[in-house]
Coordinates of C-alpha atoms in Angstrom, one line a residue:
Chain A
M1319 CA 65.5 14.6 -15.1
K1320 CA 65.7 11.6 -12.3
Q1321 CA 61.7 11.5 -12.4
I1322 CA 61.6 11.3 -16.1
S1323 CA 64.1 8.5 -16.3
S1324 CA 62.6 6.7 -13.3
L1325 CA 59.0 6.9 -15.0
N1326 CA 60.5 5.4 -18.0
A1327 CA 62.1 2.9 -16.2
A1328 CA 58.9 1.9 -14.7
L1329 CA 57.2 2.1 -18.0
N1330 CA 59.8 0.1 -19.4
E1331 CA 58.9 -2.7 -16.7
A1332 CA 55.7 -2.8 -17.3
G1333 CA 56.1 -3.2 -21.0
D1334 CA 58.7 -6.2 -20.0
I1335 CA 56.1 -7.7 -17.6
S1336 CA 53.4 -7.8 -20.6
R1337 CA 56.0 -9.1 -22.7
F1338 CA 56.9 -11.9 -20.1
T1339 CA 53.3 -12.7 -19.5
G1340 CA 52.6 -13.1 -23.2
R1341 CA 55.6 -15.5 -23.2
F1342 CA 54.5 -17.5 -20.7
L1343 CA 51.0 -18.0 -22.3
S1344 CA 52.7 -19.0 -25.7
H1345 CA 54.5 -21.7 -23.6
W1346 CA 51.8 -22.5 -21.4
F1347 CA 49.4 -24.0 -24.6
K1348 CA 52.2 -25.4 -26.3
P1349 CA 53.6 -28.8 -25.7
R1350 CA 55.4 -30.6 -24.1
Y1351 CA 54.4 -30.3 -20.5
E1352 CA 56.1 -30.6 -17.5
V1353 CA 53.5 -32.4 -15.3
A1354 CA 55.8 -33.9 -12.6
E1355 CA 57.5 -30.5 -12.0
F1356 CA 54.1 -28.8 -12.0
F1357 CA 53.0 -31.3 -9.5
R1358 CA 56.2 -30.9 -7.5
Q1359 CA 55.7 -27.2 -7.7
C1360 CA 52.1 -27.4 -6.2
F1361 CA 53.3 -29.4 -3.7
I1362 CA 56.1 -26.7 -2.8
I1363 CA 53.8 -23.2 -3.2
G1364 CA 50.5 -25.0 -2.2
Y1365 CA 50.8 -27.7 0.6
K1366 CA 53.9 -26.1 2.2
S1367 CA 51.9 -22.7 2.6
L1368 CA 49.0 -24.0 4.4
P1369 CA 50.6 -23.4 7.8
L1370 CA 51.2 -20.0 7.6
V1371 CA 48.1 -19.3 5.4
G1372 CA 46.3 -21.4 8.2
L1373 CA 47.6 -19.5 11.0
T1374 CA 47.0 -15.6 9.9
G1375 CA 43.7 -17.2 8.7
F1376 CA 42.6 -18.5 12.1
I1377 CA 44.0 -15.1 13.9
M1378 CA 42.3 -13.0 11.5
G1379 CA 39.1 -14.6 12.1
L1380 CA 39.6 -14.6 16.0
V1381 CA 40.6 -11.0 15.9
L1382 CA 38.0 -9.5 13.2
T1383 CA 35.6 -10.9 15.7
M1384 CA 36.6 -9.6 19.0
Q1385 CA 37.2 -6.5 17.5
L1386 CA 33.9 -6.1 16.0
R1387 CA 31.8 -7.1 19.3
P1388 CA 31.9 -4.1 21.0
S1389 CA 30.5 -1.7 18.2
M1390 CA 27.9 -4.7 17.7
V1391 CA 27.0 -4.9 21.1
D1392 CA 26.8 -0.9 21.1
Y1393 CA 24.2 -1.4 18.1
G1394 CA 22.3 -4.3 19.9
V1395 CA 23.1 -6.6 17.2
E1396 CA 25.5 -9.0 18.8
S1397 CA 23.7 -11.9 17.5
Q1398 CA 24.5 -10.7 14.0
L1399 CA 28.5 -11.2 14.8
P1400 CA 28.9 -14.4 13.0
A1401 CA 26.9 -13.0 10.0
I1402 CA 29.1 -10.2 9.7
V1403 CA 32.1 -11.6 10.2
S1404 CA 31.7 -14.4 7.7
I1405 CA 30.9 -12.0 5.0
A1406 CA 33.8 -9.8 5.6
L1407 CA 36.2 -12.5 5.5
I1408 CA 34.8 -14.4 2.1
R1409 CA 34.4 -11.4 0.6
E1410 CA 37.8 -9.4 1.3
I1411 CA 39.9 -10.5 4.1
G1412 CA 40.4 -14.3 3.2
P1413 CA 41.6 -13.8 -0.4
V1414 CA 43.4 -10.5 0.2
I1415 CA 45.3 -11.4 3.5
T1416 CA 46.0 -14.8 2.1
A1417 CA 47.2 -13.5 -1.1
L1418 CA 49.8 -11.2 0.6
I1419 CA 51.0 -13.8 2.7
F1420 CA 51.2 -15.7 -0.1
A1421 CA 53.3 -13.1 -2.1
G1422 CA 55.8 -12.4 1.0
K1423 CA 56.2 -16.5 1.0
I1424 CA 56.0 -17.7 -2.8
G1425 CA 56.7 -14.4 -4.7
S1426 CA 60.3 -13.9 -2.8
S1427 CA 61.1 -17.6 -3.1
I1428 CA 60.4 -17.8 -6.3
G1429 CA 62.5 -14.8 -7.1
A1430 CA 65.3 -15.7 -5.1
E1431 CA 65.3 -19.3 -6.3
L1432 CA 65.2 -18.4 -9.9
G1433 CA 67.5 -14.7 -9.3
S1434 CA 70.1 -17.2 -7.9
M1435 CA 69.8 -19.6 -10.8
R1436 CA 70.2 -16.8 -13.2
V1437 CA 73.0 -15.3 -11.7
T1438 CA 74.6 -18.8 -11.4
E1439 CA 74.1 -19.6 -14.7
Q1440 CA 72.3 -22.5 -14.5
I1441 CA 69.2 -21.2 -16.4
D1442 CA 71.8 -20.8 -19.6
A1443 CA 73.2 -24.3 -18.7
M1444 CA 69.5 -25.6 -19.1
E1445 CA 69.4 -24.1 -22.4
V1446 CA 72.3 -25.6 -23.3
S1447 CA 71.2 -29.3 -22.3
G1448 CA 68.0 -29.0 -24.6
T1449 CA 65.8 -28.4 -21.9
N1450 CA 63.5 -25.4 -22.2
P1451 CA 64.2 -23.3 -18.9
F1452 CA 61.1 -21.3 -19.2
K1453 CA 58.6 -24.2 -19.5
Y1454 CA 60.4 -26.0 -17.2
L1455 CA 60.8 -22.8 -14.5
V1456 CA 58.4 -20.4 -15.1
V1457 CA 55.5 -21.8 -16.8
T1458 CA 55.4 -24.8 -14.0
R1459 CA 55.6 -22.2 -11.0
V1460 CA 53.2 -19.7 -12.5
F1461 CA 50.4 -22.3 -13.1
A1462 CA 51.1 -24.0 -9.6
A1463 CA 50.7 -20.6 -8.0
T1464 CA 47.7 -19.6 -10.0
C1465 CA 46.1 -23.2 -9.1
M1466 CA 46.9 -23.1 -5.7
L1467 CA 46.1 -19.8 -4.1
P1468 CA 42.7 -20.5 -4.7
V1469 CA 42.9 -23.7 -3.0
L1470 CA 44.7 -22.0 0.2
V1471 CA 42.0 -19.1 0.2
M1472 CA 39.3 -21.8 0.6
L1473 CA 40.9 -23.5 3.5
S1474 CA 42.4 -20.2 4.9
D1475 CA 38.3 -19.2 5.0
A1476 CA 37.3 -22.2 6.5
I1477 CA 40.2 -22.0 9.4
A1478 CA 39.3 -18.3 10.0
L1479 CA 35.7 -19.6 9.9
Y1480 CA 36.6 -21.6 13.1
G1481 CA 38.5 -18.8 14.7
C1482 CA 35.6 -16.5 14.4
Y1483 CA 33.3 -19.2 15.9
L1484 CA 35.6 -19.6 19.0
G1485 CA 35.7 -15.7 18.8
V1486 CA 32.1 -15.3 19.2
N1487 CA 32.6 -18.0 22.2
I1488 CA 34.8 -16.3 24.3
R1489 CA 32.2 -13.8 25.5
G1490 CA 28.9 -15.1 24.1
D1491 CA 27.6 -18.6 24.2
T1492 CA 26.7 -19.6 20.5
S1493 CA 26.2 -23.4 19.3
F1494 CA 28.0 -24.7 16.6
N1495 CA 24.9 -25.3 15.0
L1496 CA 23.8 -22.0 14.8
F1497 CA 26.8 -20.3 14.4
W1498 CA 26.8 -22.6 11.1
T1499 CA 23.1 -21.6 10.3
Q1500 CA 23.9 -18.2 10.7
V1501 CA 26.6 -18.1 8.3
F1502 CA 25.4 -19.8 5.7
D1503 CA 22.0 -17.9 6.2
N1504 CA 23.7 -15.0 5.4
L1505 CA 26.1 -15.6 2.6
A1506 CA 25.1 -15.6 -0.9
F1507 CA 26.6 -16.8 -4.2
Y1508 CA 27.7 -13.5 -5.0
D1509 CA 30.0 -13.0 -1.9
V1510 CA 31.7 -16.5 -2.8
L1511 CA 31.9 -16.7 -6.3
P1512 CA 33.5 -13.3 -7.3
A1513 CA 35.9 -14.0 -4.5
F1514 CA 37.1 -17.1 -5.5
V1515 CA 37.5 -16.1 -9.2
K1516 CA 40.0 -12.9 -8.3
T1517 CA 42.1 -15.4 -6.2
F1518 CA 43.2 -17.1 -9.5
F1519 CA 44.3 -13.7 -10.6
F1520 CA 46.2 -12.9 -7.5
G1521 CA 47.9 -16.0 -7.8
F1522 CA 48.8 -15.7 -11.1
A1523 CA 50.0 -12.0 -10.2
V1524 CA 52.3 -13.5 -7.7
G1525 CA 53.5 -16.3 -9.8
I1526 CA 54.6 -14.0 -12.9
I1527 CA 56.3 -11.3 -10.9
G1528 CA 58.0 -13.6 -9.0
C1529 CA 59.3 -15.4 -11.8
Y1530 CA 59.9 -12.3 -13.8
K1531 CA 62.1 -10.7 -11.3
G1532 CA 64.0 -13.9 -10.7
Y1533 CA 64.5 -14.5 -14.6
N1534 CA 65.4 -10.9 -15.1
S1535 CA 67.8 -11.2 -12.0
R1536 CA 71.4 -9.4 -12.7
K1537 CA 74.4 -8.3 -10.9
G1538 CA 75.2 -10.6 -9.0
T1539 CA 74.0 -12.1 -5.4
E1540 CA 72.9 -8.4 -4.8
G1541 CA 70.9 -8.8 -7.6
V1542 CA 69.0 -11.8 -6.1
G1543 CA 68.1 -10.2 -3.1
R1544 CA 66.7 -7.0 -4.8
S1545 CA 64.9 -9.6 -6.9
A1546 CA 63.5 -11.3 -4.2
N1547 CA 62.2 -8.2 -2.6
S1548 CA 60.9 -6.3 -5.3
A1549 CA 58.8 -9.4 -6.2
V1550 CA 57.3 -9.0 -3.1
V1551 CA 56.5 -5.5 -3.4
V1552 CA 55.5 -5.6 -7.0
S1553 CA 53.0 -8.3 -6.4
S1554 CA 51.5 -6.9 -3.3
I1555 CA 51.0 -3.7 -5.2
I1556 CA 49.3 -5.7 -7.9
I1557 CA 47.4 -7.7 -5.6
F1558 CA 45.9 -4.3 -4.5
V1559 CA 45.1 -3.2 -7.6
L1560 CA 43.3 -6.4 -8.9
D1561 CA 41.1 -6.3 -5.7
L1562 CA 40.0 -2.6 -7.0
L1563 CA 39.5 -4.1 -10.2
A1564 CA 37.7 -6.8 -8.9
V1565 CA 35.3 -5.0 -6.7
Q1566 CA 34.5 -2.6 -9.6
I1567 CA 33.6 -5.4 -12.0
T1568 CA 31.5 -7.2 -9.6
D1569 CA 29.7 -4.0 -8.5
L1570 CA 29.0 -3.1 -12.3
L1571 CA 27.6 -6.8 -13.0
G1572 CA 25.5 -6.1 -10.0
F1573 CA 26.6 -8.4 -7.4
Y1574 CA 25.8 -6.7 -4.4
Chain B
M672 CA 60.5 -42.0 -5.4
I673 CA 58.6 -42.9 -2.0
K674 CA 59.3 -39.2 -0.9
Q675 CA 57.4 -38.0 -4.1
N676 CA 54.7 -40.3 -3.8
A677 CA 53.9 -39.1 0.0
N678 CA 53.9 -35.5 -1.3
N679 CA 51.5 -36.2 -4.2
I680 CA 49.2 -37.7 -1.5
K681 CA 49.8 -34.6 0.8
L682 CA 49.3 -32.4 -2.1
G683 CA 46.2 -34.3 -3.0
I684 CA 44.4 -34.3 0.5
F685 CA 45.4 -30.1 0.3
V686 CA 43.4 -29.8 -3.0
L687 CA 40.7 -31.7 -2.2
A688 CA 40.0 -30.2 1.2
G689 CA 39.8 -26.6 -0.4
L690 CA 37.6 -28.1 -3.0
I691 CA 35.5 -29.8 -0.8
F692 CA 35.2 -26.3 1.5
L693 CA 34.3 -24.8 -1.6
I694 CA 31.7 -27.0 -2.7
L695 CA 30.2 -27.3 0.7
I696 CA 29.8 -23.3 1.0
L697 CA 28.1 -23.4 -2.8
Y698 CA 26.1 -26.0 -1.5
M699 CA 24.9 -24.5 1.9
I700 CA 23.9 -21.3 0.3
G701 CA 22.3 -23.5 -2.7
R702 CA 20.3 -25.3 0.0
N703 CA 19.4 -22.0 1.5
R704 CA 18.0 -20.6 -1.7
N705 CA 16.0 -23.7 -2.7
L706 CA 18.6 -24.6 -5.9
F707 CA 18.7 -28.0 -4.9
G708 CA 15.9 -30.3 -4.3
S709 CA 12.4 -30.3 -6.0
N710 CA 10.2 -27.2 -5.0
F711 CA 7.3 -25.6 -6.6
I712 CA 6.0 -22.2 -7.5
L713 CA 3.7 -19.6 -5.8
K714 CA 2.4 -16.2 -6.6
V715 CA 1.1 -13.3 -5.0
E716 CA 0.1 -10.0 -5.8
F717 CA 0.9 -6.8 -3.9
E718 CA 0.4 -3.2 -4.6
N719 CA 3.7 -2.3 -2.8
V720 CA 6.3 -4.5 -2.0
Q721 CA 8.3 -2.2 0.3
G722 CA 11.8 -3.0 -0.7
L723 CA 11.3 -6.9 -0.9
K724 CA 13.8 -8.2 -3.0
A725 CA 14.7 -11.6 -5.0
G726 CA 16.2 -13.9 -2.6
N727 CA 14.2 -13.0 0.5
N728 CA 12.8 -15.4 2.7
V729 CA 9.1 -16.9 2.5
R730 CA 8.1 -18.1 5.8
Y731 CA 5.3 -20.1 6.8
A732 CA 4.1 -19.8 10.9
G733 CA 7.8 -18.2 11.1
I734 CA 9.7 -21.1 9.6
D735 CA 11.5 -20.6 6.5
V736 CA 10.0 -22.5 3.4
G737 CA 11.3 -20.7 0.5
T738 CA 12.6 -17.6 -1.0
V739 CA 11.6 -15.2 -3.4
K740 CA 12.2 -16.3 -6.7
R741 CA 11.6 -12.6 -8.8
I742 CA 9.7 -9.6 -8.6
N743 CA 7.6 -8.6 -11.9
L744 CA 6.1 -5.2 -12.4
I745 CA 2.4 -6.3 -13.7
N746 CA 1.4 -2.6 -14.0
D747 CA 0.9 0.7 -12.3
T748 CA -0.3 -0.5 -9.3
V749 CA 0.2 -4.5 -9.3
T750 CA 3.7 -5.9 -8.7
E751 CA 3.8 -9.8 -8.8
V752 CA 5.6 -11.8 -6.6
I753 CA 6.9 -15.1 -7.5
M754 CA 8.2 -17.6 -4.8
T755 CA 9.9 -20.7 -4.7
I756 CA 8.3 -22.7 -2.1
G757 CA 10.1 -26.3 -1.0
D758 CA 8.3 -29.8 -1.6
K759 CA 8.1 -29.8 2.3
A760 CA 5.7 -27.3 2.5
K761 CA 3.5 -28.7 -0.2
T762 CA 1.5 -30.7 2.1
I763 CA 0.7 -27.5 4.6
I764 CA 0.4 -24.3 2.4
R765 CA -3.4 -24.2 1.1
K766 CA -5.1 -22.3 -1.5
N767 CA -6.7 -19.6 0.5
A768 CA -3.6 -19.1 2.7
I769 CA -2.6 -14.9 3.2
A770 CA 0.6 -13.9 2.2
S771 CA 2.0 -10.4 4.0
I772 CA 5.4 -8.6 3.3
A773 CA 6.8 -8.2 7.0
T774 CA 10.4 -7.3 8.4
D775 CA 12.7 -9.6 9.9
G776 CA 13.4 -7.8 13.2
L777 CA 13.2 -3.9 13.6
V778 CA 16.0 -3.2 10.8
G779 CA 16.3 -6.8 9.2
N780 CA 15.2 -8.2 5.7
K781 CA 12.3 -8.0 4.3
V782 CA 10.1 -11.6 4.5
V783 CA 7.1 -12.9 3.0
N784 CA 4.8 -14.3 5.8
I785 CA 2.4 -17.0 4.5
T786 CA -0.5 -17.6 7.2
S787 CA -3.4 -20.0 6.9
A788 CA -6.9 -18.6 6.8
K789 CA -9.3 -20.2 9.3
Q790 CA -11.5 -21.6 6.4
A791 CA -10.8 -25.2 5.0
S792 CA -9.5 -25.1 1.2
A793 CA -7.4 -27.4 -1.2
L794 CA -3.8 -27.6 -1.1
A795 CA -2.0 -25.2 -3.0
E796 CA -0.4 -26.2 -6.4
D797 CA 2.4 -25.1 -8.8
G798 CA 1.6 -21.7 -9.9
D799 CA -1.4 -20.7 -7.6
V800 CA -1.8 -17.1 -6.7
L801 CA -2.5 -16.7 -2.9
R802 CA -4.4 -13.5 -1.4
S803 CA -2.3 -10.9 -0.3
K804 CA -2.7 -8.8 2.7
K805 CA -1.8 -5.1 2.5
P806 CA 1.4 -4.9 4.3
L807 CA 1.3 -2.3 7.3
D808 CA 2.4 1.1 6.1
T809 CA 3.4 3.3 9.0
D810 CA 3.0 6.6 6.9
D811 CA -0.5 5.3 6.6
M812 CA -0.8 4.0 10.0
L813 CA 0.1 7.9 11.6
R814 CA -2.0 9.5 8.8
T815 CA -5.1 7.5 10.1
L816 CA -4.1 8.3 13.7
S817 CA -3.6 11.9 13.4
R818 CA -7.2 12.2 12.0
T819 CA -8.6 9.9 14.6
N820 CA -6.9 11.8 17.5
N821 CA -8.7 15.0 15.9
D822 CA -11.9 13.0 15.7
V823 CA -11.5 12.3 19.3
A824 CA -10.6 15.9 20.4
F825 CA -13.7 17.3 18.5
I826 CA -16.0 14.7 20.0
A827 CA -14.7 15.1 23.3
E828 CA -15.2 19.1 23.1
N829 CA -18.6 18.5 22.1
L830 CA -19.1 16.2 24.8
K831 CA -17.8 18.8 27.4
T832 CA -20.3 21.1 26.2
T833 CA -23.2 18.8 26.4
V834 CA -22.4 17.6 29.7
S835 CA -22.1 21.2 30.9
R836 CA -25.1 21.8 29.3
L837 CA -27.0 18.8 30.8
N838 CA -25.6 20.2 34.4
N839 CA -27.1 23.4 34.1
S840 CA -30.4 22.5 32.7
T841 CA -32.8 22.8 35.8
A842 CA -35.5 20.8 33.7
L843 CA -33.8 17.7 33.5
W844 CA -32.7 17.9 36.8
N845 CA -36.6 18.5 38.1
I846 CA -37.2 15.5 35.6
L847 CA -34.8 13.4 37.3
N848 CA -35.6 14.5 40.8
D849 CA -39.2 14.1 40.2
K850 CA -40.1 11.3 42.8
A851 CA -43.7 10.7 41.1
L852 CA -42.4 10.4 37.5
P853 CA -41.5 6.7 38.4
H854 CA -45.0 6.1 39.6
N855 CA -46.5 8.4 36.3
L856 CA -44.8 6.0 34.3
Q857 CA -45.7 2.9 35.7
L858 CA -49.3 3.9 35.7
S859 CA -48.6 4.9 31.9
A860 CA -47.1 1.6 31.3
Y861 CA -50.1 0.2 32.8
H862 CA -52.4 2.1 30.7
I863 CA -50.5 1.2 27.7
R864 CA -50.9 -2.8 28.7
L865 CA -54.6 -1.9 29.1
A866 CA -55.1 -0.4 25.6
T867 CA -53.3 -3.4 24.3
A868 CA -55.4 -5.8 25.9
K869 CA -58.4 -3.8 24.6
A870 CA -57.1 -3.7 21.1
N871 CA -56.1 -7.4 21.2
S872 CA -60.0 -8.3 22.2
I873 CA -61.2 -6.1 19.2
V874 CA -58.8 -7.8 16.8
N875 CA -60.5 -10.9 18.2
D876 CA -64.0 -9.5 17.5
L877 CA -63.0 -8.7 14.2
Y878 CA -61.2 -12.1 13.5
A879 CA -64.6 -13.8 14.7
I880 CA -67.1 -11.6 12.6
V881 CA -64.9 -12.3 9.6
S882 CA -64.7 -16.1 10.4
N883 CA -68.8 -16.0 10.7
V884 CA -69.0 -14.1 7.6
K885 CA -66.7 -16.6 5.7
N886 CA -69.1 -19.6 7.2
G887 CA -72.4 -17.5 6.2
G888 CA -73.8 -16.1 9.0
G889 CA -75.8 -13.0 8.8
S890 CA -77.0 -11.0 5.8
L891 CA -73.5 -10.0 4.6
G892 CA -72.6 -13.8 5.3
A893 CA -76.1 -14.5 2.9
I894 CA -75.1 -12.4 0.6
L895 CA -71.9 -13.8 0.2
T896 CA -72.7 -17.4 0.5
D897 CA -75.9 -17.8 -0.5
T898 CA -76.4 -19.4 -4.1
A899 CA -80.0 -19.0 -4.2
F900 CA -79.6 -15.1 -3.8
A901 CA -77.2 -15.2 -6.4
Y902 CA -79.8 -16.5 -8.6
N903 CA -82.4 -14.4 -7.6
L904 CA -80.5 -11.4 -8.3
N905 CA -79.6 -12.8 -11.4
M906 CA -83.3 -13.1 -12.4
A907 CA -83.9 -9.5 -11.2
V908 CA -81.2 -8.4 -13.5
T909 CA -82.7 -10.4 -16.4
K910 CA -85.9 -8.8 -15.9
I911 CA -84.6 -5.3 -15.7
E912 CA -82.8 -5.9 -19.0
T913 CA -86.0 -7.2 -20.8
V914 CA -88.0 -4.2 -19.3
S915 CA -85.0 -1.7 -20.6
D916 CA -85.4 -4.0 -24.1
H917 CA -89.5 -2.9 -24.0
A918 CA -88.1 0.8 -23.2
D919 CA -86.0 0.8 -26.0
T920 CA -89.0 -0.1 -28.7
L921 CA -91.0 2.4 -27.2
S922 CA -88.5 5.1 -27.5
L923 CA -88.3 3.8 -31.2
Q924 CA -91.7 4.0 -31.7
L925 CA -91.9 7.5 -30.4
S926 CA -89.2 8.5 -32.4
H927 CA -90.8 7.4 -35.5
L928 CA -93.7 9.2 -34.4
V929 CA -92.3 12.4 -33.9
T930 CA -90.5 11.8 -37.3
G931 CA -94.1 11.4 -38.7
I932 CA -95.4 14.5 -36.9
Q933 CA -92.0 16.5 -38.4
S934 CA -92.6 15.6 -41.6
D935 CA -96.2 16.2 -41.7
V936 CA -95.4 19.8 -40.4
N937 CA -92.8 20.4 -42.7
H938 CA -94.2 19.2 -45.8
G939 CA -98.0 18.2 -45.1
S940 CA -101.2 19.9 -46.1
G941 CA -102.7 20.1 -42.6
I942 CA -103.6 22.9 -40.5
V943 CA -100.7 23.2 -38.8
N944 CA -98.3 23.1 -41.8
A945 CA -100.7 25.6 -43.5
L946 CA -100.5 27.6 -39.9
L947 CA -96.5 27.4 -39.8
K948 CA -95.4 27.3 -43.6
D949 CA -98.2 29.1 -45.7
S950 CA -97.1 32.5 -46.2
G951 CA -100.2 33.2 -48.4
M952 CA -102.5 32.2 -45.4
V953 CA -100.9 35.0 -43.5
I954 CA -101.6 37.6 -46.2
K955 CA -105.3 36.3 -46.0
L956 CA -105.6 36.1 -42.4
N957 CA -104.3 39.8 -42.3
E958 CA -107.0 40.7 -44.9
S959 CA -109.3 38.8 -42.6
L960 CA -108.4 40.8 -39.5
D961 CA -108.6 44.0 -41.2
N962 CA -111.9 43.3 -42.6
V963 CA -113.0 42.4 -38.8
Q964 CA -111.8 45.8 -37.5
K965 CA -113.7 47.4 -40.1
G966 CA -116.5 45.5 -39.5
T967 CA -116.3 46.0 -35.6
D968 CA -115.8 49.7 -36.3
G969 CA -119.1 49.9 -38.4
F970 CA -120.5 48.0 -35.7
N971 CA -119.3 50.7 -33.0
Q972 CA -120.8 53.3 -35.0
N973 CA -123.9 51.8 -35.4
M974 CA -124.0 51.0 -31.6
E975 CA -123.2 54.7 -31.0
A976 CA -125.8 55.5 -33.3
L977 CA -128.2 53.2 -31.5
K978 CA -127.5 55.0 -27.9
H979 CA -128.6 58.3 -29.8
N980 CA -132.0 56.7 -30.9
F981 CA -134.9 57.2 -28.8
L982 CA -136.1 53.9 -28.7
F983 CA -132.7 53.1 -26.6
R984 CA -131.9 56.4 -24.7
G985 CA -133.9 55.7 -21.7
Y986 CA -131.8 52.1 -21.0
F987 CA -128.5 54.2 -21.2
R988 CA -129.6 56.7 -18.7
K989 CA -130.7 54.4 -16.1
I990 CA -127.2 52.9 -16.5
E991 CA -125.5 56.0 -16.0
S992 CA -128.0 57.3 -12.9
K993 CA -127.3 53.7 -11.3
K994 CA -123.1 54.0 -11.4
K995 CA -123.6 57.4 -10.1
Q996 CA -125.4 56.1 -7.1
E997 CA -122.9 53.6 -6.3
G998 CA -120.1 56.3 -6.1
K999 CA -121.7 58.4 -3.6
Q1000 CA -122.4 55.2 -1.4
V1001 CA -118.5 54.4 -1.2
T1002 CA -117.4 58.0 -0.2
T1003 CA -120.4 58.2 2.5
A1004 CA -119.0 54.8 4.0
R1005 CA -115.6 56.2 4.1

């Protein structure tokens, strides 16, 4: 009985999120646009996340290189280390790790911010004062998240590749020129473009889940904490689901 | 407001940095795939491309000069590989260059290697089809090697038996051990040399004769070269011709004569005709002969009558006694 009710609750939430997404799209297309607020959110969501994302990217590049080295040495293909690490980073690790960090930082902050605004009835006050709270709060945040994550992923890839270069040079001796050539000789458009496109969906998922959870927050301060928490959890799961979908679609389209 | 501006600048830098890195990645990949900058197309046909794919590198003298653009199946034995070659290589690759498929390293990607031919040729142009070299097929190689091994084993076996037979052959060893053999061989060679010299002198003589004949020496030469002789010969032949002409007329006349005689015999009234053709004459002759017979019979009787006549009896007796005497003389002589 309990399972059925929880299943009902899950399906109910899925339906609510879909409706919320539809509402976002309808508001997104319609004027008037909150341009200044959009840029402010871009600054907060994108620029302010860069140090965190850059650090994790750098560490991922360095660690992945160092972890792979023994196996590569065993197979006698140590010279292919930059190639294999760069492909792994650009295709999968860069987008997914960055999106997860992004979900942890931005999803929770949006969820908490909107949740607290909801429980303190600021959103209702906005409606009364004639501002469209959905446009001002939700559309700007979701769109900013959608646009900023791809930029963050690109920068994270660059930093991670630099980490990889340092990792290669801890035990080996590879000039930057050779590293550069090896990386770009082994990359192809079908490595970069699907990974780039899927980050838009990751960013959109993080923004929409965070906003949904915060916008529909209930039960006072306790509810705010729950909103922030579940925003991170759900958006992380959705990132993995979207990644699975993306790899299947690219595989079907022959990008491999 | 100032803070807002500063934030916007930071955001702009952040976004631009991300976009620049994306564009850089795409540009670098594109440059490696020869999507930017001018290039030209070369084609080559292979029987088997061995897993070559679009995007694989094309190398000239070990340097990447382009990529494989597309691979088309032409028919069941020919596969066409279309390559995009950078313009830098346009002044280097020639029409008679040879393309082959190789592997980058032991387990790496496939690459198309273009090597220059030794002969001179014009520079390759857009759309040219290069010659291809059959790629090294390890399966094929091993098959050939195995066949070669079998052959070598067979040959070695045969050599072994041959050598052992040679070893056991006393005749061969006798020949090899014969100390006089070299001397004999030397002698034979000397004789052959002499024979050759003689043959040479004979040939020289023949040559001299032939040249002599050419110059008109000797009777053969006279025949072959003397113009007067030829005239005489001509005359003789003419005379023979006239003689044979005369003989012709003679035989014609003879023929006429014979024909005349024949017609005489057949139809004429001469003796011969009468003898040969007149049947009445035969009867008359028969009668005449009968008459003669009768006449002689009568004469015989007359003669018998004369014997018994007294006037001639004495004569006949004398003849009889003479015959008797001659018979007695013959018997006594024996």
